[in-house]
Coordinates of C-alpha atoms in Angstrom, one line a residue:
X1 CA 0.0 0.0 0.0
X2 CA 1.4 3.3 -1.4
X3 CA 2.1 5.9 2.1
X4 CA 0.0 9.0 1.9
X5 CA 2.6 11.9 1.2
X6 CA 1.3 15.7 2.6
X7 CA 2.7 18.4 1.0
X8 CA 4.3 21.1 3.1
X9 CA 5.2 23.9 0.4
X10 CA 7.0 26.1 3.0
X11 CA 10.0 28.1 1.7
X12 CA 12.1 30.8 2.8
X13 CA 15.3 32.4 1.7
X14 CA 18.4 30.8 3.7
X15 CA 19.3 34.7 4.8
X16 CA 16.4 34.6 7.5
X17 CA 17.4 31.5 9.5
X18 CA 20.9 32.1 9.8
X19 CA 21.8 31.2 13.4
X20 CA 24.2 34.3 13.5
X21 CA 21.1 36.2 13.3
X22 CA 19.0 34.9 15.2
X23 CA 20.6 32.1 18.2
X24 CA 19.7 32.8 21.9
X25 CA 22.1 35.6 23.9
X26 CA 21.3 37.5 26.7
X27 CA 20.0 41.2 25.3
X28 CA 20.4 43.1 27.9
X29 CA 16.8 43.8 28.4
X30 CA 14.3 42.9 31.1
X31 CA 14.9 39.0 32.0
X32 CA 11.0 38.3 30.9
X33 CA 10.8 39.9 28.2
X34 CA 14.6 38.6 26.3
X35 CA 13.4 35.3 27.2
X36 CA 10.5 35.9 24.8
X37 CA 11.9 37.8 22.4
X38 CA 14.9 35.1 22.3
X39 CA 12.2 32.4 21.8
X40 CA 10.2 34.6 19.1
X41 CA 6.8 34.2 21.2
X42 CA 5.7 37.8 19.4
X43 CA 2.2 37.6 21.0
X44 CA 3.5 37.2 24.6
X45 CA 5.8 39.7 24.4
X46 CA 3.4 41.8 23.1
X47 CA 1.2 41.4 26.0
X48 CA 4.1 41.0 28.2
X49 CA 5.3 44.9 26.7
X50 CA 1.6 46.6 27.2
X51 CA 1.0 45.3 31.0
X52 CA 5.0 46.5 31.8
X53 CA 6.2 49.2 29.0
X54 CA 5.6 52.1 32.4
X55 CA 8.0 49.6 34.6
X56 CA 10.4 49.6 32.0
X57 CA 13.6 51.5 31.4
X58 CA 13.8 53.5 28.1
X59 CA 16.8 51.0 26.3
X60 CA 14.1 48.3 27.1
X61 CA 11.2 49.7 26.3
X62 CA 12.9 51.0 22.8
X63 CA 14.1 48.7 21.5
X64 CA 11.1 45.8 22.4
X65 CA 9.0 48.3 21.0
X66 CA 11.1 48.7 17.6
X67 CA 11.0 44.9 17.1
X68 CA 7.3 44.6 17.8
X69 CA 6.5 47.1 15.0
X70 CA 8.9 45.0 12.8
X71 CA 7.3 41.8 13.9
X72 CA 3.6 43.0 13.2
X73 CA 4.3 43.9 10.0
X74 CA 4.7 48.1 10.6
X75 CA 7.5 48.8 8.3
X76 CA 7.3 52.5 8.2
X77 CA 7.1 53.1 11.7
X78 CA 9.5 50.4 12.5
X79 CA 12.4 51.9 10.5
X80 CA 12.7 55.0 12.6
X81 CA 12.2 53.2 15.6
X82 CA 14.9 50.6 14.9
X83 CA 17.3 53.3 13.9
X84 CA 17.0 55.1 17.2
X85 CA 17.5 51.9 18.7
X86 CA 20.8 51.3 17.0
X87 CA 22.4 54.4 17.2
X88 CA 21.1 55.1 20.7
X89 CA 22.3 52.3 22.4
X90 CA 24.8 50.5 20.2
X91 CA 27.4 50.4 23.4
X92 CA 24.4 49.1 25.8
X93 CA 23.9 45.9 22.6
X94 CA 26.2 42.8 22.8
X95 CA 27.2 41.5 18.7
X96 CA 24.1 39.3 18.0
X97 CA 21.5 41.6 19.1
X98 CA 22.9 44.1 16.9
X99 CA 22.9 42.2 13.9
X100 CA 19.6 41.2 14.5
X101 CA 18.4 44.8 14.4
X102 CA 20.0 45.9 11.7
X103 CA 19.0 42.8 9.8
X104 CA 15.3 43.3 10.4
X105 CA 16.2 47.4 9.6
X106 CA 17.8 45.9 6.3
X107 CA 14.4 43.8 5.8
X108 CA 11.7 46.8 6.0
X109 CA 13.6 48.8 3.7
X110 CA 13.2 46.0 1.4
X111 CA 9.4 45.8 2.8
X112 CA 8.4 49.2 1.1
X113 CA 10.8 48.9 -1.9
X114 CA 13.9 50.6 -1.1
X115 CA 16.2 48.2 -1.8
X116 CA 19.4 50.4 -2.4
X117 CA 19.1 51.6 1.2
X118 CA 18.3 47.7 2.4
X119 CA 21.8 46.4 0.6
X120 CA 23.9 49.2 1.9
X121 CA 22.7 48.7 5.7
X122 CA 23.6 44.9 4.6
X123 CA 27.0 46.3 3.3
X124 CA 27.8 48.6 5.7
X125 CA 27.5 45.9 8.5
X126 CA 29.9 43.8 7.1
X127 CA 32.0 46.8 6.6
X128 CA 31.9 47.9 10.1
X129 CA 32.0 44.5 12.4
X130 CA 35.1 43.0 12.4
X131 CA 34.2 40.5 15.7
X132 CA 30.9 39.1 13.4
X133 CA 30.9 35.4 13.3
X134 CA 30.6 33.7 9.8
X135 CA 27.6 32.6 9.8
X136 CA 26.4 36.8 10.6
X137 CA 28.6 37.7 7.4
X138 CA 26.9 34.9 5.0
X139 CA 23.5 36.3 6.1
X140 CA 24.2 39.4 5.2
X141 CA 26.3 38.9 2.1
X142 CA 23.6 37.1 0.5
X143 CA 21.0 39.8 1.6
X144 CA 23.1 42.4 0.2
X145 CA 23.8 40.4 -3.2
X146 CA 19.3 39.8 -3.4
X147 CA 19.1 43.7 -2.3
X148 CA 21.6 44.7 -4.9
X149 CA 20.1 42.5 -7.6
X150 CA 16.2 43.9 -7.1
X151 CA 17.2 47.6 -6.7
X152 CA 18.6 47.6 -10.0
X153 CA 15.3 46.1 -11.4
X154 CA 12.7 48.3 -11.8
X155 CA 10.5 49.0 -8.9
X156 CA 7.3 46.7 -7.9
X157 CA 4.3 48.4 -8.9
X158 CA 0.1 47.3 -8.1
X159 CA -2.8 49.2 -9.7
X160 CA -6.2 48.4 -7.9
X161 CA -9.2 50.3 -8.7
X162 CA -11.1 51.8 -6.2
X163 CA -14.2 49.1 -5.9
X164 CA -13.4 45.8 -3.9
X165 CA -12.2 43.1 -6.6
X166 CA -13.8 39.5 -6.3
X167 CA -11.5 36.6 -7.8
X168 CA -12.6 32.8 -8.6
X169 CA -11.0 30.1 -5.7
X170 CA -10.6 26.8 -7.1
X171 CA -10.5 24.3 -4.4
X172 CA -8.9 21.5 -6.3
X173 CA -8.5 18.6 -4.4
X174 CA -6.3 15.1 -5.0
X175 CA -4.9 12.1 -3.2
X176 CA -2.1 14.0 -1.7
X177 CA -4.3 17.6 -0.6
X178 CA -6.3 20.4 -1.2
X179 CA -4.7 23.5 -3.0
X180 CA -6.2 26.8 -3.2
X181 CA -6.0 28.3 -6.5
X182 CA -6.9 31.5 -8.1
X183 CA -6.4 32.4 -12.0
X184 CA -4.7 35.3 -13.7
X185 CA -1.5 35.8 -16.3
X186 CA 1.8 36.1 -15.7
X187 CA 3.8 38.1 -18.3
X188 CA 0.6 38.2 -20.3
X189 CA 0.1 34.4 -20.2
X190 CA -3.0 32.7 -18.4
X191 CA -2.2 31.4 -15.6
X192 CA -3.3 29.4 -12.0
X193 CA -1.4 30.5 -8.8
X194 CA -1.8 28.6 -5.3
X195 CA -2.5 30.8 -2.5
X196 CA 0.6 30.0 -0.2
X197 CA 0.3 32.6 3.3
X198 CA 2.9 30.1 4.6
X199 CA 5.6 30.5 1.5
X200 CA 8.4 33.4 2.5
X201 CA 9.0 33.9 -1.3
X202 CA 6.7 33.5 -4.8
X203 CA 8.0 30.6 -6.3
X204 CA 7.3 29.2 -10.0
X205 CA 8.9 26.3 -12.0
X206 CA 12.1 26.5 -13.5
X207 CA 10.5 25.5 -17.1
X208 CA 7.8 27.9 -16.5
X209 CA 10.2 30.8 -16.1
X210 CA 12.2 29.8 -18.8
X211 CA 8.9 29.6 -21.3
X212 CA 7.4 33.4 -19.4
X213 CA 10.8 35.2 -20.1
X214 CA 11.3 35.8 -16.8
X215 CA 14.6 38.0 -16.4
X216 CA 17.3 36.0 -13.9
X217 CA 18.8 38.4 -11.6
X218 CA 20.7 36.4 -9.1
X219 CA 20.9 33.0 -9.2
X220 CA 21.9 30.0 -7.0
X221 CA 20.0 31.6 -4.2
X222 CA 19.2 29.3 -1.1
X223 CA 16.0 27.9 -0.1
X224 CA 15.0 26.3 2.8
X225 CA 11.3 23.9 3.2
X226 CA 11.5 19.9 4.6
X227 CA 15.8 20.3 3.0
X228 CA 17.6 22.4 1.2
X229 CA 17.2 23.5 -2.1
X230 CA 18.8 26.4 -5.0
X231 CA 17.0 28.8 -7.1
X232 CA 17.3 31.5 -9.1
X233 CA 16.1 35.5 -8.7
X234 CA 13.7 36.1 -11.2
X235 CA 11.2 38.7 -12.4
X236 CA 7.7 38.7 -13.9
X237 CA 7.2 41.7 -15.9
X238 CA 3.6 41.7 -15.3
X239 CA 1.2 39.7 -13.3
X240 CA -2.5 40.6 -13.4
X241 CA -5.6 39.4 -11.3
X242 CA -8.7 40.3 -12.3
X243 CA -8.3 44.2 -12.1
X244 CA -5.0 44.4 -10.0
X245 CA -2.3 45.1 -12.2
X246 CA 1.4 44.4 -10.8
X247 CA 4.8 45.0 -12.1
X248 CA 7.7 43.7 -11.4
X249 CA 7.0 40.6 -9.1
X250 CA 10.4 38.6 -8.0
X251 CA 10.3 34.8 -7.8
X252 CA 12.5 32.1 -6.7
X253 CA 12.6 29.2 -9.5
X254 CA 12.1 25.5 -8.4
X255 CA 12.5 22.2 -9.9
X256 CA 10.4 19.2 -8.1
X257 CA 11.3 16.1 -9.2
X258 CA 9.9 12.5 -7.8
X259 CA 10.8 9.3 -9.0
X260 CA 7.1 8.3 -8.4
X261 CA 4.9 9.0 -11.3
X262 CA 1.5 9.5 -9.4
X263 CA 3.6 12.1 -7.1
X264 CA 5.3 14.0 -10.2
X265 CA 2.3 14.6 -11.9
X266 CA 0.3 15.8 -8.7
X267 CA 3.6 17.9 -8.7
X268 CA 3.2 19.0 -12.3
X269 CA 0.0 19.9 -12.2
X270 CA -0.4 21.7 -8.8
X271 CA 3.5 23.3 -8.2
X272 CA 3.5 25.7 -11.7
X273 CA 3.1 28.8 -9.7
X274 CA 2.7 29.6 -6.4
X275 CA 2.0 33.3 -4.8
X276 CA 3.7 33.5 -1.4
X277 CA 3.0 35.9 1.8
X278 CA 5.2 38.4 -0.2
X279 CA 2.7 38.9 -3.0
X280 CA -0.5 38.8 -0.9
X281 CA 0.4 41.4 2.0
X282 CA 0.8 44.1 -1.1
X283 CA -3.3 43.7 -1.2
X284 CA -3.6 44.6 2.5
X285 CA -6.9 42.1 3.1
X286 CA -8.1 38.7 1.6
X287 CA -11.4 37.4 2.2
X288 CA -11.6 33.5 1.0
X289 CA -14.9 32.6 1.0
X290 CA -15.4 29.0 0.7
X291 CA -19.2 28.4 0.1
X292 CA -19.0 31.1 -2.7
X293 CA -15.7 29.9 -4.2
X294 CA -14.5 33.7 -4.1
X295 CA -12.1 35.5 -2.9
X296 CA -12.5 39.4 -2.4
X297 CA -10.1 42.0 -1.9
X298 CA -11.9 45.3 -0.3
X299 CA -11.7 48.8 -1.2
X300 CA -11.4 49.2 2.3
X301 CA -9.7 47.0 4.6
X302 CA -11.9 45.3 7.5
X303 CA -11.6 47.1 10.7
X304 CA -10.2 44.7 13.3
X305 CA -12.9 42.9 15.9
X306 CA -10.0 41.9 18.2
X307 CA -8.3 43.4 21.1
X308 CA -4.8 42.6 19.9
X309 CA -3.2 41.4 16.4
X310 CA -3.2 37.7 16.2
X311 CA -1.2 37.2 13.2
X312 CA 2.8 37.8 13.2
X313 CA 5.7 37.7 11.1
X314 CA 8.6 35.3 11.8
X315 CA 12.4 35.6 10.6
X316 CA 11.7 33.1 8.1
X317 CA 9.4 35.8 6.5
X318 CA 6.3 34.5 6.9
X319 CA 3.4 34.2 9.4
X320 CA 2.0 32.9 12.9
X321 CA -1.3 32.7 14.4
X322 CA -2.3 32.7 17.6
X323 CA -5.5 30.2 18.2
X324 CA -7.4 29.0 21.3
X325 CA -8.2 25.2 22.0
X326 CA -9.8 24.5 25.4
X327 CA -6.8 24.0 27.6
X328 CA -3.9 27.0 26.1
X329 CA -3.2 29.4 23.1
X330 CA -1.2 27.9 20.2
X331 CA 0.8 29.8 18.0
X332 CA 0.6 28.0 14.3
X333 CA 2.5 28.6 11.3
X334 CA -0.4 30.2 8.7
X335 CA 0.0 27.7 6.3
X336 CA -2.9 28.0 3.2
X337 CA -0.5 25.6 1.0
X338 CA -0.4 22.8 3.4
X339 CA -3.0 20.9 1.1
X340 CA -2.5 17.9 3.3
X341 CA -4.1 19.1 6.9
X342 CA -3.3 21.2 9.9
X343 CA -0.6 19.5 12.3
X344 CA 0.9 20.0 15.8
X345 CA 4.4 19.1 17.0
X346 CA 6.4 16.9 19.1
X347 CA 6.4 19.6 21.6
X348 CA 2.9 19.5 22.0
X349 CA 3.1 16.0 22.2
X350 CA 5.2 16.0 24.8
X351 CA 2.9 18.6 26.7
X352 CA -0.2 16.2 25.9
X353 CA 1.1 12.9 25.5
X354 CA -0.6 11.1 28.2
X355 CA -4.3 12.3 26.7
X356 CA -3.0 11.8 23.2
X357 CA -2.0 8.4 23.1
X358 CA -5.4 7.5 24.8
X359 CA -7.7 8.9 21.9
X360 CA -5.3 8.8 18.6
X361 CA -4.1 5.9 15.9
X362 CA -0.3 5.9 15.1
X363 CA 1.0 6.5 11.8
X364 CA 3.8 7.6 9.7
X365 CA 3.6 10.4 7.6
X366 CA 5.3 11.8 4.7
X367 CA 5.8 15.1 4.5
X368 CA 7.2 16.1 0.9
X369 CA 7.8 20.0 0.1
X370 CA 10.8 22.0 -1.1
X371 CA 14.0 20.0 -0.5
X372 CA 12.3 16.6 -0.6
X373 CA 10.4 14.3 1.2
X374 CA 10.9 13.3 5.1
X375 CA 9.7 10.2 6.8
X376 CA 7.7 11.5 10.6
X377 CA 6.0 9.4 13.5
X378 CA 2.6 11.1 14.4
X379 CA -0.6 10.2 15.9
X380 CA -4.0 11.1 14.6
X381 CA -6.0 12.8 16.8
X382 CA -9.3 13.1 16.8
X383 CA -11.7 15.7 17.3
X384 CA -10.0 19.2 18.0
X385 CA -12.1 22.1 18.7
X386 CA -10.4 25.4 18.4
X387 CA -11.2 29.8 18.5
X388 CA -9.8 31.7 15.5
X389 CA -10.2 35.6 16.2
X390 CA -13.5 35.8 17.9
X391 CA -15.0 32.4 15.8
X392 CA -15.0 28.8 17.1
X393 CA -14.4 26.4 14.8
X394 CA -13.7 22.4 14.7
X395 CA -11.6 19.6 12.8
X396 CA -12.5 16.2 13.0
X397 CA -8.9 15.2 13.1
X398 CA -5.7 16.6 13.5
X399 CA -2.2 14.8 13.0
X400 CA 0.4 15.1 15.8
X401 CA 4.5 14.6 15.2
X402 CA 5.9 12.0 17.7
X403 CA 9.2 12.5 16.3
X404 CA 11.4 15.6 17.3
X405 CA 12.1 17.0 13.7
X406 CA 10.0 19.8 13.4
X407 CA 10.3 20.9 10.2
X408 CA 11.9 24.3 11.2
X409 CA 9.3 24.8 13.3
X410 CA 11.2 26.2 16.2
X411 CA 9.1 29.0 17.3
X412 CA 5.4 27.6 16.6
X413 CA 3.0 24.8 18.3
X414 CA 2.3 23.4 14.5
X415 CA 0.7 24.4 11.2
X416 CA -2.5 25.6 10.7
X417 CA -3.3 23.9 7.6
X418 CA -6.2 24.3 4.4
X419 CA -8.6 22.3 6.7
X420 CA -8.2 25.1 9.7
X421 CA -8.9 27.4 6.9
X422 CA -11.9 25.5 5.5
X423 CA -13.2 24.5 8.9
X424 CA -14.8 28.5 7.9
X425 CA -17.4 29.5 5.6
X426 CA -15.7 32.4 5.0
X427 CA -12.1 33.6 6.7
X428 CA -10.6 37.9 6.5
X429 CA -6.7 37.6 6.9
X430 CA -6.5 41.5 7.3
X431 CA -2.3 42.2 6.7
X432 CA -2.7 45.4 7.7
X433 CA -4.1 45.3 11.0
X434 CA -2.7 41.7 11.5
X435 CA -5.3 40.0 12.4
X436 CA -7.5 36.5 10.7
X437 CA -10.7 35.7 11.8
X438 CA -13.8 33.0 11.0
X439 CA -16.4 33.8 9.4
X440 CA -20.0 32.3 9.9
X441 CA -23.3 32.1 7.8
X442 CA -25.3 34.3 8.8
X443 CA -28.9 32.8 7.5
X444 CA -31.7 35.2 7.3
X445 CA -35.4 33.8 7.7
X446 CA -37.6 34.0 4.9

């Protein structure tokens, strides 16, 4: 009997895991809050921040305050912010913590399109720290090569006219998943694009570059999913969805390749062209409505119904969510191209292993995504109610890793997966505001 393989499309450039970047120190800050901030649980040090910023002192309450507005996707404010934090109190900041600042400074001048300024904060780092470790320099050699490259392309570009737009979804479903699809073109050519919030980068076949034109600008570039894999820097002239126009959209190229025939073509026919987080926070708000088979972007984003933001970024560019089941808060990677289900780790395991084992069925799963395929332990769960936002929702199953590879999971609880998503009618994954929440049918009597 063939093994069910789930997909796990998550990619990021190499430059935002390097350990120089990002490994444990002590900051220099309040004890509680560099524990959190070393262990990138954003929405605890968030709350952690609000109930203690008066208690702080000002080098504390600066510079938590100018990674939070990185971390919740506020680029604009979080470039002065992080500046005043560097040159203020460079003296007070041991090596790592420095270079973690000015690589998420370097990161939201590339989040608003300046990328001259992004590769010369990149250059002038490794210009001005002798003591930096290796693995520091590599990071930021290969962000200022990628920031050198796209500010000598021409400069991204959307047109979206002033009514809300509303796009087909295709839920196309197969042995292996559910993908989420939209249609569009891509240098003029029709295309269909998964919806991927938990890809770092827009990725697209190597072939399919090669056919669109698409102009390489660096190549060789580092990815990291379930292994390791190489790309190439591309650009896509034009890329149009309904009535949003955009110009010059980058892409990493890929090449997925399985030996088995019923896997290569699921691979063929799902893996042309996939839109990551990159591409979709440019539209501010998505609404995927699943009973419709739309998805709408606003004129007007949604104003938030929740207290606090609970969707973040993470270093490897993409997104948690925070959701409640009945016992704790989860934070989950915001997955829409894990076709194959929502999962939870072997942390959680550990945590719950006791009721786990009493109410699951073992298995062994493969996960297959960029860099290969990997062989993990799990139970399935059953029944798992959980709160998105304000909105309860349920899954009838869940699948829990036994084994301790985690998939670079080393900040979240697990994935929330295409069937978290679906377990909505209808879900708003607002980028502005940072929140996602359920949405449920409202049914008016006749």
């Amino acid at each position: 009997m063939k093994p069910m393989i789930k997909f796990l499309l998550t990619a990021c450039i190499v430059t935002a895991l390097s350990p120089g970047c990002t490994t444990t120190t002590h900051l220099h800050l309040d004890e509680t809050l560099a524990t959190l901030i070393q262990e990138g649980k954003w929405f605890e040090v968030q709350r952690t921040f609000e109930a203690q910023q008066e208690n702080l002192d000002t080098y504390t309450r600066d510079v938590t305050e100018a990674m939070l507005l990185h971390y919740y996707n506020r680029p604009e404010q979080a470039i002065p912010a992080l500046n005043k934090a560097l040159d203020t109190y460079k003296d007070r900041m041991d090596g790592e913590l420095y270079a973690w600042l000015t690589r998420i400074l370097a990161e939201d001048k590339a989040a608003i399109g300046q990328y001259r300024e992004a590769s010369e904060i990149a250059n002038s780092y490794l210009m001005g720290m002798a003591a930096t470790t290796p693995e520091t320099s590599r990071t930021f050699i290969l962000m200022k090569e990628q920031y050198d490259a796209l500010s000598k392309a021409e400069k991204i570009n959307i047109q979206k006219p002033p009514q809300a737009i509303i796009l087909p979804l295709k839920v196309d479903r197969a042995n292996q998943g559910v993908s989420l699809k939209t249609t569009g073109t891509i240098n003029g050519n029709e295309e269909e694009f998964i919806i991927d919030t938990g890809a770092g980068v827009n990725l697209i076949d190597v072939n399919l570059a090669q056919k669109y034109n698409m102009a390489v600008l660096v190549d060789s570039i580092p990815l990291v999913g379930t292994g390791l894999e190489y790309g190439d820097l591309v650009i896509a002239d034009t890329l149009s969805l309904g009535e949003i126009i955009l110009w010059n959209i980058p892409f990493i190229t890929y090449n997925f390749v399985s030996e088995d025939p019923e896997i290569q073509a699921y691979l063929s026919r799902n893996y042309r062209c996939v839109l990551g987080l990159p591409f979709w926070t440019q539209l501010e708000e998505i609404q995927i409505n699943f009973t419709e088979n739309t998805i709408t972007i606003p004129n007007q984003p949604t104003e938030s119904p929740l207290e606090n933001p609970n969707l973040h970024l993470t270093d490897r560019k993409v997104m948690n969510v925070e959701i409640y089941t009945r016992e704790e808060a989860l934070s989950l990677h915001f997955d829409s191209g894990a076709g194959s289900g929502s999962f939870l780790i072997y942390d959680y395991y550990q945590k719950h292993k006791n009721s786990i084992e009493l109410r699951s069925t073992p298995e062994t799963l493969y996960i297959g995504g960029v860099g290969g395929i990997k062989r993990v332990k799990s139970y399935k769960s059953y029944a798992f109610p959980f709160r998105l936002g304000n909105t309860h929702a349920y899954l009838p199953e869940i699948d829990i890793f036994t084994s301790p590879d985690n998939l670079l999971m080393e900040e979240e609880d697990g994935s929330f997966g295409v069937d978290m998503f679906m377990a909505f009618p209808e879900i708003i994954i607002n980028f502005r505001a940072m929140f996602a929440t359920g949405v449920l049918l409202v049914v008016t009597p006749e």
